[in-house]
PDB file of C-alpha atoms in Angstrom:
ATOM      1  CA  UNK A1484       0.853  26.550  19.200  1.00 79.00           C
ATOM      2  CA  UNK A1485       3.320  23.796  21.012  1.00 87.00           C
ATOM      3  CA  UNK A1486       0.513  21.829  21.717  1.00 83.00           C
ATOM      4  CA  UNK A1487      -1.190  21.752  18.391  1.00 77.00           C
ATOM      5  CA  UNK A1488       2.348  21.248  16.542  1.00 84.00           C
ATOM      6  CA  UNK A1489       2.752  18.320  18.656  1.00 88.00           C
ATOM      7  CA  UNK A1490      -0.560  16.888  17.862  1.00 81.00           C
ATOM      8  CA  UNK A1491      -0.276  17.309  14.177  1.00 81.00           C
ATOM      9  CA  UNK A1492       3.625  15.912  14.099  1.00 88.00           C
ATOM     10  CA  UNK A1493       1.717  12.805  15.977  1.00 89.00           C
ATOM     11  CA  UNK A1494      -1.035  12.094  13.698  1.00 86.00           C
ATOM     12  CA  UNK A1495       1.416  12.636  10.557  1.00 86.00           C
ATOM     13  CA  UNK A1496       4.081  10.055  11.881  1.00 90.00           C
ATOM     14  CA  UNK A1497       1.094   7.809  13.036  1.00 88.00           C
ATOM     15  CA  UNK A1498       0.087   7.699   9.255  1.00 87.00           C
ATOM     16  CA  UNK A1499       3.333   7.337   7.885  1.00 90.00           C
ATOM     17  CA  UNK A1500       4.030   4.573  10.249  1.00 93.00           C
ATOM     18  CA  UNK A1501       0.546   2.664   9.311  1.00 90.00           C
ATOM     19  CA  UNK A1502       1.385   3.302   5.523  1.00 88.00           C
ATOM     20  CA  UNK A1503       5.139   1.978   5.645  1.00 91.00           C
ATOM     21  CA  UNK A1504       4.358  -1.038   7.743  1.00 94.00           C
ATOM     22  CA  UNK A1505       1.516  -2.193   5.070  1.00 91.00           C
ATOM     23  CA  UNK A1506      -1.576  -1.660   7.926  1.00 92.00           C
ATOM     24  CA  UNK A1507      -3.425   0.545   5.863  1.00 91.00           C
ATOM     25  CA  UNK A1508      -3.558  -1.674   3.235  1.00 92.00           C
ATOM     26  CA  UNK A1509      -4.615  -4.415   5.281  1.00 93.00           C
ATOM     27  CA  UNK A1510      -7.458  -2.590   6.926  1.00 92.00           C
ATOM     28  CA  UNK A1511      -8.513  -1.634   3.377  1.00 93.00           C
ATOM     29  CA  UNK A1512      -8.702  -5.467   2.027  1.00 93.00           C
ATOM     30  CA  UNK A1513     -10.628  -6.579   5.332  1.00 95.00           C
ATOM     31  CA  UNK A1514     -13.064  -3.657   4.919  1.00 94.00           C
ATOM     32  CA  UNK A1515     -13.720  -4.259   1.282  1.00 94.00           C
ATOM     33  CA  UNK A1516     -13.839  -8.050   1.945  1.00 95.00           C
ATOM     34  CA  UNK A1517     -16.432  -7.435   4.657  1.00 95.00           C
ATOM     35  CA  UNK A1518     -18.610  -4.684   2.698  1.00 94.00           C
ATOM     36  CA  UNK A1519     -17.979  -5.709  -1.053  1.00 90.00           C
ATOM     37  CA  UNK A1520     -19.301  -3.575  -3.611  1.00 90.00           C
ATOM     38  CA  UNK A1521     -20.761  -1.686  -0.858  1.00 94.00           C
ATOM     39  CA  UNK A1522     -17.757   0.015   0.569  1.00 94.00           C
ATOM     40  CA  UNK A1523     -18.540   3.504  -1.102  1.00 94.00           C
ATOM     41  CA  UNK A1524     -21.452   3.619   1.484  1.00 94.00           C
ATOM     42  CA  UNK A1525     -19.472   3.575   4.361  1.00 94.00           C
ATOM     43  CA  UNK A1526     -16.741   5.576   3.085  1.00 95.00           C
ATOM     44  CA  UNK A1527     -17.886   8.660   4.789  1.00 96.00           C
ATOM     45  CA  UNK A1528     -18.574   6.620   8.138  1.00 96.00           C
ATOM     46  CA  UNK A1529     -15.016   6.393   8.486  1.00 95.00           C
ATOM     47  CA  UNK A1530     -14.276  10.001   7.681  1.00 95.00           C
ATOM     48  CA  UNK A1531     -16.836  10.847  10.339  1.00 96.00           C
ATOM     49  CA  UNK A1532     -15.438   8.557  13.171  1.00 94.00           C
ATOM     50  CA  UNK A1533     -12.040   9.902  12.131  1.00 92.00           C
ATOM     51  CA  UNK A1534     -12.971  13.397  12.930  1.00 94.00           C
ATOM     52  CA  UNK A1535     -15.258  12.603  16.259  1.00 93.00           C
ATOM     53  CA  UNK A1536     -12.333  10.922  17.278  1.00 89.00           C
ATOM     54  CA  UNK A1537      -9.413  13.388  16.297  1.00 88.00           C
ATOM     55  CA  UNK A1538     -11.457  16.594  16.381  1.00 87.00           C
ATOM     56  CA  UNK A1539      -9.980  17.786  13.399  1.00 89.00           C
ATOM     57  CA  UNK A1540     -11.177  17.140   9.383  1.00 91.00           C
ATOM     58  CA  UNK A1541      -7.469  17.470   8.172  1.00 90.00           C
ATOM     59  CA  UNK A1542      -6.187  14.803  10.944  1.00 89.00           C
ATOM     60  CA  UNK A1543      -9.155  12.411   9.919  1.00 91.00           C
ATOM     61  CA  UNK A1544      -8.146  13.048   6.087  1.00 93.00           C
ATOM     62  CA  UNK A1545      -4.546  12.520   6.774  1.00 91.00           C
ATOM     63  CA  UNK A1546      -5.229   9.155   8.633  1.00 89.00           C
ATOM     64  CA  UNK A1547      -7.652   7.669   6.499  1.00 93.00           C
ATOM     65  CA  UNK A1548      -7.506   9.170   2.792  1.00 92.00           C
ATOM     66  CA  UNK A1549      -5.090   6.716   2.071  1.00 93.00           C
ATOM     67  CA  UNK A1550      -7.138   4.074   3.117  1.00 94.00           C
ATOM     68  CA  UNK A1551      -9.898   5.193   1.057  1.00 94.00           C
ATOM     69  CA  UNK A1552      -7.268   5.043  -2.136  1.00 93.00           C
ATOM     70  CA  UNK A1553      -6.284   1.890  -1.357  1.00 93.00           C
ATOM     71  CA  UNK A1554     -10.194   0.622  -0.959  1.00 94.00           C
ATOM     72  CA  UNK A1555     -10.781   1.939  -4.388  1.00 92.00           C
ATOM     73  CA  UNK A1556      -7.717   0.275  -5.789  1.00 91.00           C
ATOM     74  CA  UNK A1557      -9.106  -2.907  -4.458  1.00 91.00           C
ATOM     75  CA  UNK A1558     -12.919  -2.092  -5.823  1.00 90.00           C
ATOM     76  CA  UNK A1559     -11.326  -0.957  -9.201  1.00 89.00           C
ATOM     77  CA  UNK A1560     -13.185   2.805  -8.315  1.00 89.00           C
ATOM     78  CA  UNK A1561     -11.962   5.971  -9.208  1.00 87.00           C
ATOM     79  CA  UNK A1562     -10.032   7.188  -5.895  1.00 90.00           C
ATOM     80  CA  UNK A1563     -11.420  10.485  -6.144  1.00 91.00           C
ATOM     81  CA  UNK A1564     -14.805   9.523  -5.033  1.00 90.00           C
ATOM     82  CA  UNK A1565     -14.068   7.404  -1.794  1.00 93.00           C
ATOM     83  CA  UNK A1566     -11.390  10.387  -0.928  1.00 93.00           C
ATOM     84  CA  UNK A1567     -14.299  13.075  -1.400  1.00 94.00           C
ATOM     85  CA  UNK A1568     -16.598  10.544   0.731  1.00 95.00           C
ATOM     86  CA  UNK A1569     -13.970  10.613   3.159  1.00 95.00           C
ATOM     87  CA  UNK A1570     -13.820  14.434   3.253  1.00 96.00           C
ATOM     88  CA  UNK A1571     -17.235  14.794   3.346  1.00 96.00           C
ATOM     89  CA  UNK A1572     -17.954  12.468   6.308  1.00 96.00           C
ATOM     90  CA  UNK A1573     -15.353  14.080   8.132  1.00 96.00           C
ATOM     91  CA  UNK A1574     -17.305  17.413   7.821  1.00 95.00           C
ATOM     92  CA  UNK A1575     -20.280  15.241   9.442  1.00 94.00           C
ATOM     93  CA  UNK A1576     -17.997  14.113  12.167  1.00 94.00           C
ATOM     94  CA  UNK A1577     -17.464  17.912  12.909  1.00 93.00           C
ATOM     95  CA  UNK A1578     -20.846  18.361  13.943  1.00 93.00           C
ATOM     96  CA  UNK A1579     -20.738  15.787  16.738  1.00 93.00           C
ATOM     97  CA  UNK A1580     -17.097  15.945  17.604  1.00 92.00           C
ATOM     98  CA  UNK A1581     -16.814  16.423  21.437  1.00 91.00           C
ATOM     99  CA  UNK A1582     -14.014  19.086  20.852  1.00 88.00           C
ATOM    100  CA  UNK A1583     -16.160  21.208  18.792  1.00 90.00           C
ATOM    101  CA  UNK A1584     -19.425  20.847  21.149  1.00 91.00           C
ATOM    102  CA  UNK A1585     -17.063  21.868  23.942  1.00 89.00           C
ATOM    103  CA  UNK A1586     -15.949  24.809  22.110  1.00 89.00           C
ATOM    104  CA  UNK A1587     -19.463  25.880  21.184  1.00 88.00           C
ATOM    105  CA  UNK A1588     -20.863  25.611  24.642  1.00 90.00           C
ATOM    106  CA  UNK A1589     -17.888  27.703  26.120  1.00 89.00           C
ATOM    107  CA  UNK A1590     -18.153  30.212  23.612  1.00 90.00           C
ATOM    108  CA  UNK A1591     -22.042  30.809  23.825  1.00 90.00           C
ATOM    109  CA  UNK A1592     -22.307  30.399  27.645  1.00 89.00           C
ATOM    110  CA  UNK A1593     -24.143  27.063  27.063  1.00 88.00           C
ATOM    111  CA  UNK A1594     -22.043  25.045  29.554  1.00 86.00           C
ATOM    112  CA  UNK A1595     -23.616  21.868  30.692  1.00 88.00           C
ATOM    113  CA  UNK A1596     -25.820  21.571  27.460  1.00 89.00           C
ATOM    114  CA  UNK A1597     -23.473  19.348  25.614  1.00 90.00           C
ATOM    115  CA  UNK A1598     -25.327  16.301  25.502  1.00 91.00           C
ATOM    116  CA  UNK A1599     -28.548  18.508  24.517  1.00 92.00           C
ATOM    117  CA  UNK A1600     -26.622  19.675  21.778  1.00 91.00           C
ATOM    118  CA  UNK A1601     -25.013  16.152  20.748  1.00 92.00           C
ATOM    119  CA  UNK A1602     -28.353  14.733  20.679  1.00 93.00           C
ATOM    120  CA  UNK A1603     -29.901  17.572  18.411  1.00 92.00           C
ATOM    121  CA  UNK A1604     -26.892  17.349  15.933  1.00 93.00           C
ATOM    122  CA  UNK A1605     -26.491  13.845  15.584  1.00 94.00           C
ATOM    123  CA  UNK A1606     -29.675  13.298  13.475  1.00 94.00           C
ATOM    124  CA  UNK A1607     -28.413  15.680  11.159  1.00 95.00           C
ATOM    125  CA  UNK A1608     -24.895  13.999  10.966  1.00 95.00           C
ATOM    126  CA  UNK A1609     -26.699  10.776  10.350  1.00 96.00           C
ATOM    127  CA  UNK A1610     -28.876  11.769   7.625  1.00 96.00           C
ATOM    128  CA  UNK A1611     -25.783  13.757   5.994  1.00 97.00           C
ATOM    129  CA  UNK A1612     -23.480  10.762   6.119  1.00 96.00           C
ATOM    130  CA  UNK A1613     -26.177   8.534   4.622  1.00 96.00           C
ATOM    131  CA  UNK A1614     -26.690  10.972   1.619  1.00 96.00           C
ATOM    132  CA  UNK A1615     -22.856  11.163   1.318  1.00 96.00           C
ATOM    133  CA  UNK A1616     -22.649   7.369   1.268  1.00 95.00           C
ATOM    134  CA  UNK A1617     -25.524   7.187  -1.172  1.00 94.00           C
ATOM    135  CA  UNK A1618     -23.779   9.974  -3.563  1.00 94.00           C
ATOM    136  CA  UNK A1619     -20.404   7.870  -3.367  1.00 92.00           C
ATOM    137  CA  UNK A1620     -22.009   4.860  -4.082  1.00 91.00           C
ATOM    138  CA  UNK A1621     -24.034   5.926  -7.012  1.00 90.00           C
ATOM    139  CA  UNK A1622     -21.405   8.557  -8.310  1.00 86.00           C
ATOM    140  CA  UNK A1623     -18.510   6.133  -8.358  1.00 76.00           C
ATOM    141  CA  UNK A1624     -20.398   3.944 -10.196  1.00 70.00           C
ATOM    142  CA  UNK A1625     -21.691   6.311 -12.871  1.00 70.00           C
ATOM    143  CA  UNK A1626     -18.338   8.070 -13.108  1.00 71.00           C
ATOM    144  CA  UNK A1627     -15.481   5.706 -12.603  1.00 66.00           C
ATOM    145  CA  UNK A1628     -13.217   7.421 -15.133  1.00 59.00           C
TER     146      UNK A1628
END
């Protein structure tokens, strides 16, 4: 558990440094400036990329949850919608996470088939993220409470 604990502590520390230094707010401002009102469509993509890179939904939410809240504030949207979009995207990223694929191939005796599995799941991941983006876009606009 030592390696896992060190990883979790490092991710939380990175989040705190990014938050306290203003990096999260700066990144959110740039993303909103580039995408405008369509930002909710890409919110799940950010969650998926976070999980793809870290291998963990929780880590992606720790790293990018505050980013989604800051983006929502910049757009005048309900932050719960974008936080939910990030979490949904994080679950999509778990499908294509190299760590998850490696564990799955080792557990099922399919070592060496990682590329095939990634290609097969990538389509589902993309469709899932697109649907989540559409839901976040329209849901955030309709239910902006």
